XYZ file of C-alpha atoms in Angstrom:
587
model
C 0.000 0.000 0.000
C 2.836 2.417 0.862
C 4.434 1.810 -2.537
C 1.148 2.496 -4.365
C 0.665 5.735 -2.439
C 4.185 6.885 -3.261
C 3.680 6.173 -6.969
C 0.358 8.033 -6.995
C 1.960 10.962 -5.215
C 4.766 11.118 -7.727
C 2.345 10.934 -10.627
C 0.434 13.855 -9.151
C 3.594 15.999 -9.102
C 4.161 15.465 -12.799
C 7.355 13.437 -12.440
C 7.944 11.118 -15.346
C 10.153 8.176 -14.529
C 10.515 6.594 -17.965
C 9.956 9.023 -20.823
C 11.461 12.404 -20.068
C 10.843 15.554 -22.101
C 13.961 17.343 -20.871
C 17.481 15.877 -20.768
C 18.557 14.249 -17.527
C 21.578 16.523 -17.626
C 19.478 19.406 -16.297
C 19.899 17.763 -12.876
C 23.580 18.044 -12.019
C 25.048 15.577 -9.555
C 28.297 13.824 -8.771
C 27.708 10.896 -11.120
C 29.976 8.590 -9.103
C 27.973 9.219 -5.975
C 28.215 10.409 -2.382
C 29.659 9.193 0.904
C 27.055 7.738 3.268
C 27.535 10.382 5.963
C 28.990 13.041 3.709
C 27.476 16.221 2.256
C 25.170 15.697 -0.716
C 24.140 18.503 -3.053
C 22.143 18.544 -6.271
C 21.957 21.459 -8.706
C 18.987 21.884 -11.058
C 19.484 24.046 -14.137
C 16.910 25.832 -16.254
C 13.742 27.666 -15.324
C 10.104 26.806 -14.757
C 10.614 23.614 -12.806
C 9.127 22.840 -9.433
C 10.832 24.037 -6.274
C 10.644 20.492 -4.909
C 12.928 17.524 -5.493
C 12.669 13.865 -4.563
C 15.320 11.222 -3.968
C 14.048 7.864 -5.204
C 15.471 4.375 -5.277
C 17.138 3.746 -8.633
C 14.215 1.795 -10.055
C 11.878 4.644 -9.061
C 9.679 2.613 -6.723
C 10.250 4.329 -3.389
C 10.749 7.922 -2.347
C 13.421 8.096 0.357
C 13.684 11.883 0.726
C 11.730 15.004 -0.184
C 13.480 18.365 -0.308
C 13.051 21.999 -1.301
C 15.293 23.732 -3.822
C 16.856 27.106 -3.099
C 15.842 30.328 -4.773
C 16.914 30.656 -8.390
C 20.356 32.075 -9.044
C 21.941 33.179 -12.328
C 25.537 32.130 -12.750
C 28.209 34.818 -12.901
C 29.908 33.088 -15.819
C 27.081 31.908 -18.043
C 23.402 32.515 -18.609
C 22.629 29.304 -16.701
C 20.076 29.593 -13.909
C 20.322 27.160 -11.034
C 18.656 26.039 -7.840
C 20.415 23.998 -5.216
C 19.113 21.178 -3.035
C 20.682 19.422 -0.067
C 19.935 15.754 0.583
C 22.678 14.968 3.085
C 20.097 13.192 5.248
C 20.055 10.295 2.770
C 22.580 8.026 4.470
C 21.549 4.512 3.523
C 23.841 2.785 1.040
C 22.186 2.134 -2.286
C 21.524 3.368 -5.800
C 19.261 6.358 -6.304
C 17.951 8.944 -8.732
C 16.744 12.478 -8.094
C 13.478 13.610 -9.626
C 12.211 17.153 -10.103
C 8.718 17.780 -11.533
C 9.175 19.058 -15.057
C 12.840 18.125 -15.226
C 12.777 14.340 -15.194
C 15.033 12.011 -13.192
C 18.748 12.454 -12.789
C 21.346 9.964 -13.832
C 21.604 7.153 -11.279
C 24.193 7.493 -8.533
C 25.382 5.626 -5.459
C 25.432 6.443 -1.785
C 28.208 4.326 -0.317
C 31.487 4.148 1.521
C 34.578 4.267 -0.725
C 32.477 5.996 -3.361
C 35.518 7.563 -5.062
C 37.608 4.399 -4.994
C 36.920 3.773 -8.673
C 38.055 7.309 -9.525
C 41.281 6.911 -7.548
C 42.063 3.600 -9.234
C 41.108 4.721 -12.735
C 42.974 8.028 -12.603
C 46.186 6.367 -11.426
C 45.757 3.558 -13.961
C 45.409 6.293 -16.593
C 49.168 6.798 -16.387
C 49.764 3.162 -17.311
C 47.879 3.749 -20.563
C 50.288 6.636 -21.302
C 53.404 4.456 -21.078
C 55.467 4.871 -24.206
C 57.918 2.074 -24.945
C 56.279 -1.075 -23.614
C 53.320 -3.090 -24.876
C 50.121 -2.754 -22.877
C 49.036 -6.349 -22.338
C 45.389 -7.356 -22.329
C 45.558 -8.728 -18.775
C 46.377 -5.206 -17.581
C 44.915 -2.963 -20.286
C 41.770 -4.882 -21.202
C 40.235 -3.891 -24.522
C 42.726 -0.996 -24.737
C 45.751 -3.280 -25.061
C 48.246 -2.289 -27.744
C 51.816 -2.881 -28.943
C 54.683 -0.805 -27.622
C 54.926 2.758 -28.857
C 58.095 4.729 -29.471
C 61.199 2.811 -28.283
C 63.282 6.020 -28.088
C 66.507 4.045 -28.002
C 67.898 6.017 -30.958
C 67.144 9.672 -30.295
C 69.017 12.488 -32.060
C 70.551 15.489 -30.345
C 68.871 18.459 -32.031
C 71.208 21.274 -33.136
C 69.654 23.485 -30.404
C 70.979 20.999 -27.825
C 74.406 20.401 -29.347
C 77.522 20.539 -27.192
C 81.189 19.670 -27.606
C 80.647 16.262 -26.073
C 77.349 15.674 -27.870
C 77.341 17.422 -31.249
C 74.188 17.685 -33.364
C 73.093 14.301 -34.635
C 74.576 12.355 -31.739
C 72.413 9.322 -31.031
C 71.380 8.779 -27.399
C 68.998 6.370 -25.708
C 66.061 7.794 -23.749
C 63.396 5.081 -23.433
C 60.368 4.978 -21.176
C 58.310 7.779 -19.730
C 54.716 8.771 -20.231
C 53.327 10.405 -23.311
C 52.540 13.897 -22.128
C 48.971 14.390 -23.297
C 46.991 13.557 -26.422
C 50.249 13.587 -28.363
C 53.287 11.295 -28.350
C 56.011 13.565 -27.031
C 57.620 13.692 -23.582
C 58.306 16.948 -21.754
C 60.477 17.492 -18.678
C 58.680 20.647 -17.484
C 55.259 19.029 -17.507
C 56.642 15.839 -16.010
C 57.951 18.046 -13.213
C 54.636 19.194 -11.747
C 53.106 15.788 -12.510
C 55.729 13.854 -10.585
C 55.787 16.408 -7.774
C 52.025 16.050 -7.335
C 52.129 12.245 -7.325
C 55.022 12.110 -4.869
C 53.211 14.604 -2.648
C 50.125 12.394 -2.684
C 52.272 9.547 -1.421
C 54.091 11.614 1.200
C 50.856 13.035 2.589
C 48.985 9.727 2.848
C 51.442 6.830 2.429
C 49.302 4.235 4.188
C 46.479 4.660 1.683
C 48.716 4.501 -1.369
C 50.598 1.508 -0.030
C 47.352 -0.470 0.012
C 45.975 0.636 -3.384
C 46.436 -1.833 -6.250
C 45.478 -0.871 -9.796
C 46.497 -3.915 -11.906
C 49.687 -2.727 -13.549
C 52.516 -5.163 -14.390
C 54.310 -4.320 -11.144
C 51.278 -4.790 -8.879
C 52.073 -7.156 -6.049
C 55.764 -6.323 -5.775
C 57.263 -4.555 -2.778
C 56.586 -1.018 -4.030
C 53.185 0.729 -3.856
C 51.580 0.955 -7.292
C 51.691 4.745 -7.222
C 55.470 4.623 -6.782
C 55.833 1.883 -9.385
C 54.005 4.045 -11.894
C 56.030 7.135 -11.011
C 59.239 5.108 -11.262
C 58.478 4.329 -14.892
C 58.601 8.037 -15.708
C 61.404 8.823 -13.244
C 63.807 6.503 -15.021
C 63.077 8.247 -18.307
C 63.663 11.640 -16.720
C 67.110 10.507 -15.555
C 68.076 9.830 -19.191
C 67.276 13.461 -20.047
C 70.201 14.821 -18.017
C 73.402 15.425 -19.957
C 76.002 13.382 -18.054
C 78.741 15.788 -19.102
C 77.450 18.973 -17.464
C 74.275 18.165 -15.480
C 71.980 20.203 -17.729
C 68.569 18.798 -18.656
C 67.017 18.666 -22.112
C 63.684 20.453 -22.343
C 61.815 17.669 -24.144
C 62.012 14.542 -26.300
C 59.906 15.089 -29.369
C 59.135 14.725 -33.026
C 59.714 17.869 -35.036
C 55.975 17.877 -35.819
C 53.022 16.310 -34.030
C 52.093 12.818 -35.205
C 48.698 12.427 -36.844
C 45.760 10.762 -35.097
C 47.370 7.335 -35.241
C 48.451 4.733 -32.706
C 51.803 5.261 -30.998
C 54.867 3.963 -32.806
C 53.142 3.759 -36.194
C 55.033 6.735 -37.566
C 58.814 6.555 -37.842
C 59.667 10.254 -37.813
C 62.999 11.105 -36.177
C 62.874 11.895 -32.469
C 65.012 14.612 -30.890
C 66.113 15.957 -27.547
C 66.128 19.740 -27.712
C 67.823 22.618 -25.915
C 68.664 22.446 -22.235
C 66.876 25.053 -20.161
C 66.737 26.565 -16.697
C 63.118 25.586 -16.145
C 63.757 21.969 -17.114
C 66.846 21.779 -14.879
C 65.044 23.171 -11.828
C 61.910 21.055 -12.267
C 64.167 18.029 -12.702
C 66.136 18.949 -9.563
C 62.935 19.261 -7.524
C 61.574 15.907 -8.690
C 64.864 14.094 -8.134
C 65.313 15.536 -4.647
C 61.798 14.484 -3.701
C 62.306 11.066 -5.303
C 65.485 10.556 -3.274
C 63.462 11.122 -0.122
C 60.503 8.985 -1.184
C 62.548 5.998 -2.361
C 65.100 6.020 0.483
C 63.019 3.553 2.571
C 62.939 1.192 -0.437
C 66.695 0.763 -0.795
C 66.342 -3.010 -0.871
C 63.768 -2.907 -3.674
C 65.533 -0.235 -5.781
C 69.165 -0.291 -4.635
C 71.086 2.908 -5.252
C 68.126 4.777 -6.713
C 67.816 7.344 -3.913
C 71.523 8.170 -4.117
C 71.399 8.455 -7.903
C 68.391 10.766 -7.749
C 69.987 13.036 -5.168
C 73.209 13.273 -7.144
C 71.231 14.104 -10.281
C 69.237 16.752 -8.402
C 72.342 18.473 -7.090
C 74.023 18.502 -10.499
C 70.913 19.965 -12.139
C 70.744 22.639 -9.419
C 74.387 23.531 -10.041
C 73.748 23.804 -13.782
C 70.784 26.109 -13.137
C 72.929 28.283 -10.872
C 75.418 28.637 -13.721
C 72.656 29.192 -16.304
C 69.937 31.104 -14.423
C 67.994 32.436 -17.414
C 68.080 29.962 -20.300
C 64.588 30.137 -21.754
C 63.155 27.648 -24.190
C 61.567 29.498 -27.108
C 60.802 27.838 -30.431
C 60.300 31.241 -31.998
C 63.965 31.947 -31.268
C 65.312 28.455 -31.935
C 63.597 27.610 -35.213
C 65.105 30.388 -37.368
C 68.569 29.219 -36.305
C 68.378 25.434 -35.897
C 66.787 22.890 -38.229
C 64.517 21.055 -38.368
C 61.922 23.424 -36.969
C 60.333 22.045 -33.805
C 56.608 22.776 -33.672
C 55.328 20.550 -30.858
C 54.223 21.732 -27.394
C 56.557 24.427 -26.147
C 56.039 24.710 -22.371
C 57.957 27.939 -22.565
C 58.435 29.917 -19.349
C 60.026 33.310 -18.797
C 60.121 33.401 -15.007
C 62.066 30.836 -12.979
C 61.652 32.256 -9.477
C 58.959 29.735 -8.613
C 61.054 26.839 -9.943
C 63.959 28.012 -7.773
C 61.717 28.007 -4.692
C 60.345 24.535 -5.389
C 63.706 22.946 -6.182
C 65.355 24.606 -3.172
C 62.546 23.453 -0.869
C 62.857 19.832 -2.000
C 66.647 19.877 -1.742
C 66.521 21.501 1.698
C 64.088 18.942 3.119
C 66.069 16.057 1.621
C 69.598 17.225 2.486
C 69.159 19.660 5.382
C 71.710 21.992 3.787
C 71.096 25.602 4.755
C 72.159 26.978 1.368
C 68.933 25.604 -0.056
C 66.878 27.156 2.730
C 68.549 30.492 1.980
C 67.384 30.170 -1.620
C 63.848 29.531 -0.379
C 64.034 32.600 1.873
C 65.029 34.800 -1.059
C 61.881 33.756 -2.918
C 59.456 33.540 0.008
C 57.881 36.950 -0.596
C 57.138 36.225 -4.256
C 53.413 35.870 -4.980
C 52.193 32.330 -4.360
C 49.242 30.829 -6.168
C 47.611 27.645 -7.325
C 50.103 25.239 -8.926
C 50.382 24.933 -12.685
C 53.226 23.773 -14.908
C 54.572 27.333 -15.143
C 53.888 28.227 -11.498
C 55.226 25.552 -9.171
C 56.160 27.571 -6.083
C 53.207 26.266 -4.079
C 54.627 22.743 -4.393
C 57.552 23.999 -2.331
C 55.131 25.381 0.248
C 53.400 22.006 0.534
C 56.691 20.180 1.019
C 58.032 22.530 3.698
C 54.731 22.453 5.589
C 54.515 18.664 5.311
C 57.933 18.325 6.957
C 57.901 21.424 9.156
C 58.190 19.518 12.439
C 61.501 18.008 11.328
C 63.036 21.293 10.138
C 65.510 23.366 12.162
C 64.185 26.204 14.291
C 65.441 28.880 11.912
C 62.850 27.672 9.356
C 59.880 28.390 11.646
C 59.182 31.996 10.539
C 59.159 30.924 6.895
C 56.911 27.899 7.378
C 54.551 29.939 9.541
C 54.208 32.529 6.771
C 53.621 29.774 4.239
C 50.988 28.181 6.439
C 49.223 31.549 6.737
C 49.259 31.898 2.947
C 47.751 28.472 2.332
C 45.002 29.044 4.900
C 44.280 32.548 3.599
C 43.710 31.175 0.088
C 41.617 28.314 1.467
C 39.468 30.682 3.523
C 38.852 32.866 0.477
C 37.649 29.793 -1.400
C 35.194 29.051 1.394
C 33.995 32.637 1.696
C 33.298 33.004 -2.019
C 31.598 29.657 -2.654
C 28.077 30.932 -1.792
C 28.321 33.273 -4.799
C 28.752 30.313 -7.116
C 25.591 29.082 -8.813
C 26.868 25.484 -8.623
C 27.935 25.754 -4.961
C 31.460 24.560 -5.733
C 34.817 26.145 -5.002
C 35.609 25.806 -8.700
C 34.176 28.589 -10.814
C 34.382 31.527 -8.410
C 36.336 33.484 -11.011
C 36.298 33.601 -14.795
C 40.049 32.959 -14.530
C 39.250 29.416 -13.383
C 38.086 28.573 -16.903
C 41.370 28.289 -18.743
C 43.087 25.645 -20.837
C 43.005 22.688 -18.472
C 40.317 24.154 -16.215
C 39.599 20.701 -14.795
C 43.075 20.712 -13.277
C 42.279 24.072 -11.662
C 39.387 22.361 -9.858
C 41.571 19.441 -8.804
C 44.425 21.675 -7.622
C 42.015 23.834 -5.635
C 40.910 20.611 -3.999
C 44.511 19.735 -3.144
C 45.065 23.114 -1.517
C 41.972 22.553 0.605
C 43.150 19.065 1.565
C 46.416 20.637 2.681
C 44.467 23.170 4.745
C 42.627 20.259 6.362
C 45.868 18.401 7.079
C 47.331 21.550 8.641
C 44.337 22.341 10.857
C 42.106 19.289 11.175
C 39.125 21.511 10.337
C 36.626 19.364 8.441
C 35.146 22.330 6.562
C 38.185 22.408 4.285
C 37.658 18.799 3.258
C 33.934 19.419 2.724
C 34.777 22.163 0.256
C 37.432 20.034 -1.452
C 34.633 17.512 -1.977
C 32.593 20.142 -3.858
C 35.299 20.196 -6.509
C 35.197 16.436 -6.883
C 31.459 16.890 -7.404
C 32.315 19.510 -10.058
C 34.661 17.188 -11.927
C 32.151 14.361 -11.911
C 29.107 16.249 -13.184
C 28.011 19.114 -10.912
C 29.073 21.763 -13.368
C 27.792 23.970 -16.164
C 28.148 21.283 -18.823
C 26.652 18.317 -16.965
C 29.609 16.152 -18.014
C 31.768 13.991 -15.831
C 35.170 14.995 -17.185
C 36.768 11.650 -16.252
C 36.560 9.072 -19.023
C 34.695 5.962 -17.953
C 33.258 7.475 -14.773
C 29.548 8.345 -14.704
C 26.650 8.071 -17.103
C 27.493 11.204 -19.080
C 31.276 11.268 -19.227
C 33.737 12.465 -21.832
C 33.576 10.101 -24.826
C 35.729 11.746 -27.491
C 38.879 13.164 -25.893
C 41.650 14.678 -27.982
C 43.829 11.644 -27.326
C 45.408 9.799 -30.192
C 45.068 6.233 -28.844
C 41.389 6.795 -27.987
C 40.786 8.016 -31.541
C 42.852 5.425 -33.402
C 42.480 2.186 -31.438
C 39.157 1.064 -32.934
C 37.566 0.770 -29.473
C 34.319 2.708 -29.084
C 34.979 3.764 -25.504
C 37.904 6.074 -24.785
C 40.862 4.965 -22.711
C 39.476 5.140 -19.142
C 40.603 7.220 -16.194
C 41.725 10.297 -18.123
C 40.712 13.822 -17.107
C 39.495 16.016 -19.964
C 40.623 19.638 -19.985
C 37.190 21.144 -19.366
C 35.555 24.478 -20.261
C 37.858 26.948 -21.995
C 36.204 30.026 -23.515
C 39.381 30.926 -25.411
C 38.597 27.975 -27.725
C 42.050 28.126 -29.349
C 41.319 25.020 -31.452
C 38.624 26.812 -33.542
C 36.390 23.743 -33.317
C 32.608 23.874 -33.101
C 31.349 24.633 -29.581
C 27.621 24.455 -28.887
C 28.114 26.790 -25.923
C 30.755 29.493 -25.613
C 30.299 31.101 -22.193
C 33.143 30.574 -19.705
C 31.672 27.719 -17.674
C 30.000 25.953 -20.624
C 32.624 26.347 -23.402
C 33.313 22.653 -23.719
C 33.165 20.399 -26.764
C 33.246 16.632 -26.362
C 34.950 16.133 -29.724
C 38.426 14.861 -30.514
C 38.942 18.033 -32.559
C 38.867 20.111 -29.391
C 42.366 20.092 -27.976
C 41.570 23.355 -26.152
C 38.786 21.834 -24.040
C 38.927 18.067 -24.496
C 42.556 16.989 -24.517
C 43.981 14.970 -21.645
C 47.341 15.609 -19.979
C 49.448 13.987 -17.290
C 49.632 17.216 -15.269
C 45.817 17.267 -15.139
C 45.492 13.608 -14.157
C 47.989 13.892 -11.302
C 45.923 16.287 -9.146
C 42.861 14.127 -9.803
C 44.822 11.146 -8.448
C 45.769 13.168 -5.373
C 42.270 14.529 -4.720
C 40.416 11.243 -5.204
C 42.953 9.365 -3.128
C 42.916 11.943 -0.335
C 39.131 11.866 -0.073
C 39.204 8.075 0.086
C 42.032 8.023 2.609
C 40.405 10.600 4.877
C 36.743 9.543 4.604
C 36.656 7.790 7.988
C 38.585 10.480 9.839
C 36.285 13.133 8.372
C 33.158 11.204 9.372
C 31.962 10.687 5.800
C 31.287 7.013 6.438
C 29.794 5.091 9.306
C 32.416 3.696 11.672
C-alpha cells in the first residue's frame, strides 16, 4: 500500500520516470555518488521547474527523501540559472535517482562508503595507458591493449641541444616515460609538476597509497603501485640529463606532431632539444623528492635514492650557472633545423622553480644553502600550482615536513601556512556566490586551458588546509570540486573518461581516436571548459563555464594531460584516505 501511495503521489507531481521531455543533464550531480555520511548537493538548471525535489530508489519505486530547492540564481559566468538542493540526510547505502517535476530524473548514482575508490584507481591507472615504450598487455589494459609505442633508443641530439661532447646528430637512448597528453612527445617541465604532485600524494597519505592496487605489471611487488608508476617516468627523466654537465634537455619530441594514429606507427625522427633553466630546476625538484621517497625502499631499488639526489644536485648547479636559459621555439627555429613545432612549455620566469627545487633539496639534504634560496623567494606571490607556477609545491613540502626542520625555518613555514590558509578561507567565503555551490568557478580565470586541473588543484590546496588544521570544513569544500569534476558543473559532463553516465567520450587523445575501441581509454581527465577555444572547433556553448566540446577536434577543451590527471589522483585518493577520519562514512 505504501508503494502504491508513493507512486500516486509522484504521478500527481508530474514526475515522469521513464519518458522524459527534458534531458537528464538538467539535474547536475556527482555521477559517481556520495559518501554515506557526507554532504550531498544537487543542482537543477533551467527555469520553470518545481521548487521540490525527490530522492528515489534507482528503479523509481520508493521515495526516500523530499526536499526543497533554493531560490533561483543566475551564474556569474554563463546565462545558466540554477537552484540547489541538499539531501545529506540520505545516508543509507544504495543506488538512487533524483526527480524534479518538469525536469525528469537524474542519472543514477550511489550512496556508499569508498564511493571515489573507482576514480582513484582509474585516474592512477590512466598513467599506465600513457606508457610509451612497452606493450600494454590485455591482462592489464583490457580492450585498450596495444603494442609498444616509441622505443626512443635512438634519439638524435637536435642542433639546439648540441655541445662539444654531444654534437648535433649524436644518437642517445632515452626510453620509457609517459606520453605527455593527447600527443606522443615527452616533456620534462610538464613531467615536473606531474611527478611532484604524485610524490606529494604519497608523502601526505602513504598508508592509503601503499594499500591501493590498480592492476599494472608491477602490482604485487614490494613497491606501492603509485610509486611503481612514477618510477616508470622517473627513469626516463634521468636519461634526459646530460652526463657531461648536469643540464637537462627540455623535451624529447618529433619535429611535428604525429597524426591521429596509434603510438609507434610513424617513424619520424625523435630529438632531444635545448637544455633550459626551467627543465633543470623542475628536474632537480623531482629528483630531490624522489630521493626522499625511495630512500626507505633501498632493498627494492638499490642505489636509486643516491642516484636521484646526485642528479638533483648537479641539475641545481647547472641552473645556478645558467639562471635564465629560456626555451623558445620562436627563437630556436630560425637558427636550428629542423623546426620544432610541438608543445613548447615555454616559461620566462624561474623564481617559482627556484623556490620549489630549493625546498625539496633543503628537506632532503638539510643543507642551509637551499633554505637560503627559499628565503630569497618567500615573498614572491604564491598561487595555485600549474606547470609554469610551481612555487606552491615547495610550500606544501616545507609544511609537510615542518616539524623536522631546524628552528630557523619556523618563521618561513609559519608565513607559508598563513598563505595556504588565507587562500583556502577565500575559497570558502566566495563559494556561496557560485551558482553550482562549488569552489571551482568563483572566477572567470578558473576557466582556462586545463580548467579541470584548476578544480583538482584547488581541492589539493583545501586538503592541505585540512591536514594543517584538522578543520573538516576544508575537506567538505574540497569535496565540492570532486562533485564539479564528476558532473556538478555547467556542462553536466563527468570529465573523467569511464566514470559516470554522461562522461567524456571523445577526448583529444590519439590512442582513444585510433584504437578502434568505441569507448575512450578510461581514467583520463578532460581539460574542461575553456572560452578561449584556441582550437577553432565547433562549440555548442561558448560562455566561460560551458565552453566545452566533447569532440576529438577540441584540444583546447577536451585533450587529456598527465599534469591534469595527477591532481585528480591526489584529490580522489585523499578523499578516500580521509573519509573515515572526516566522518563521511559510518564507523
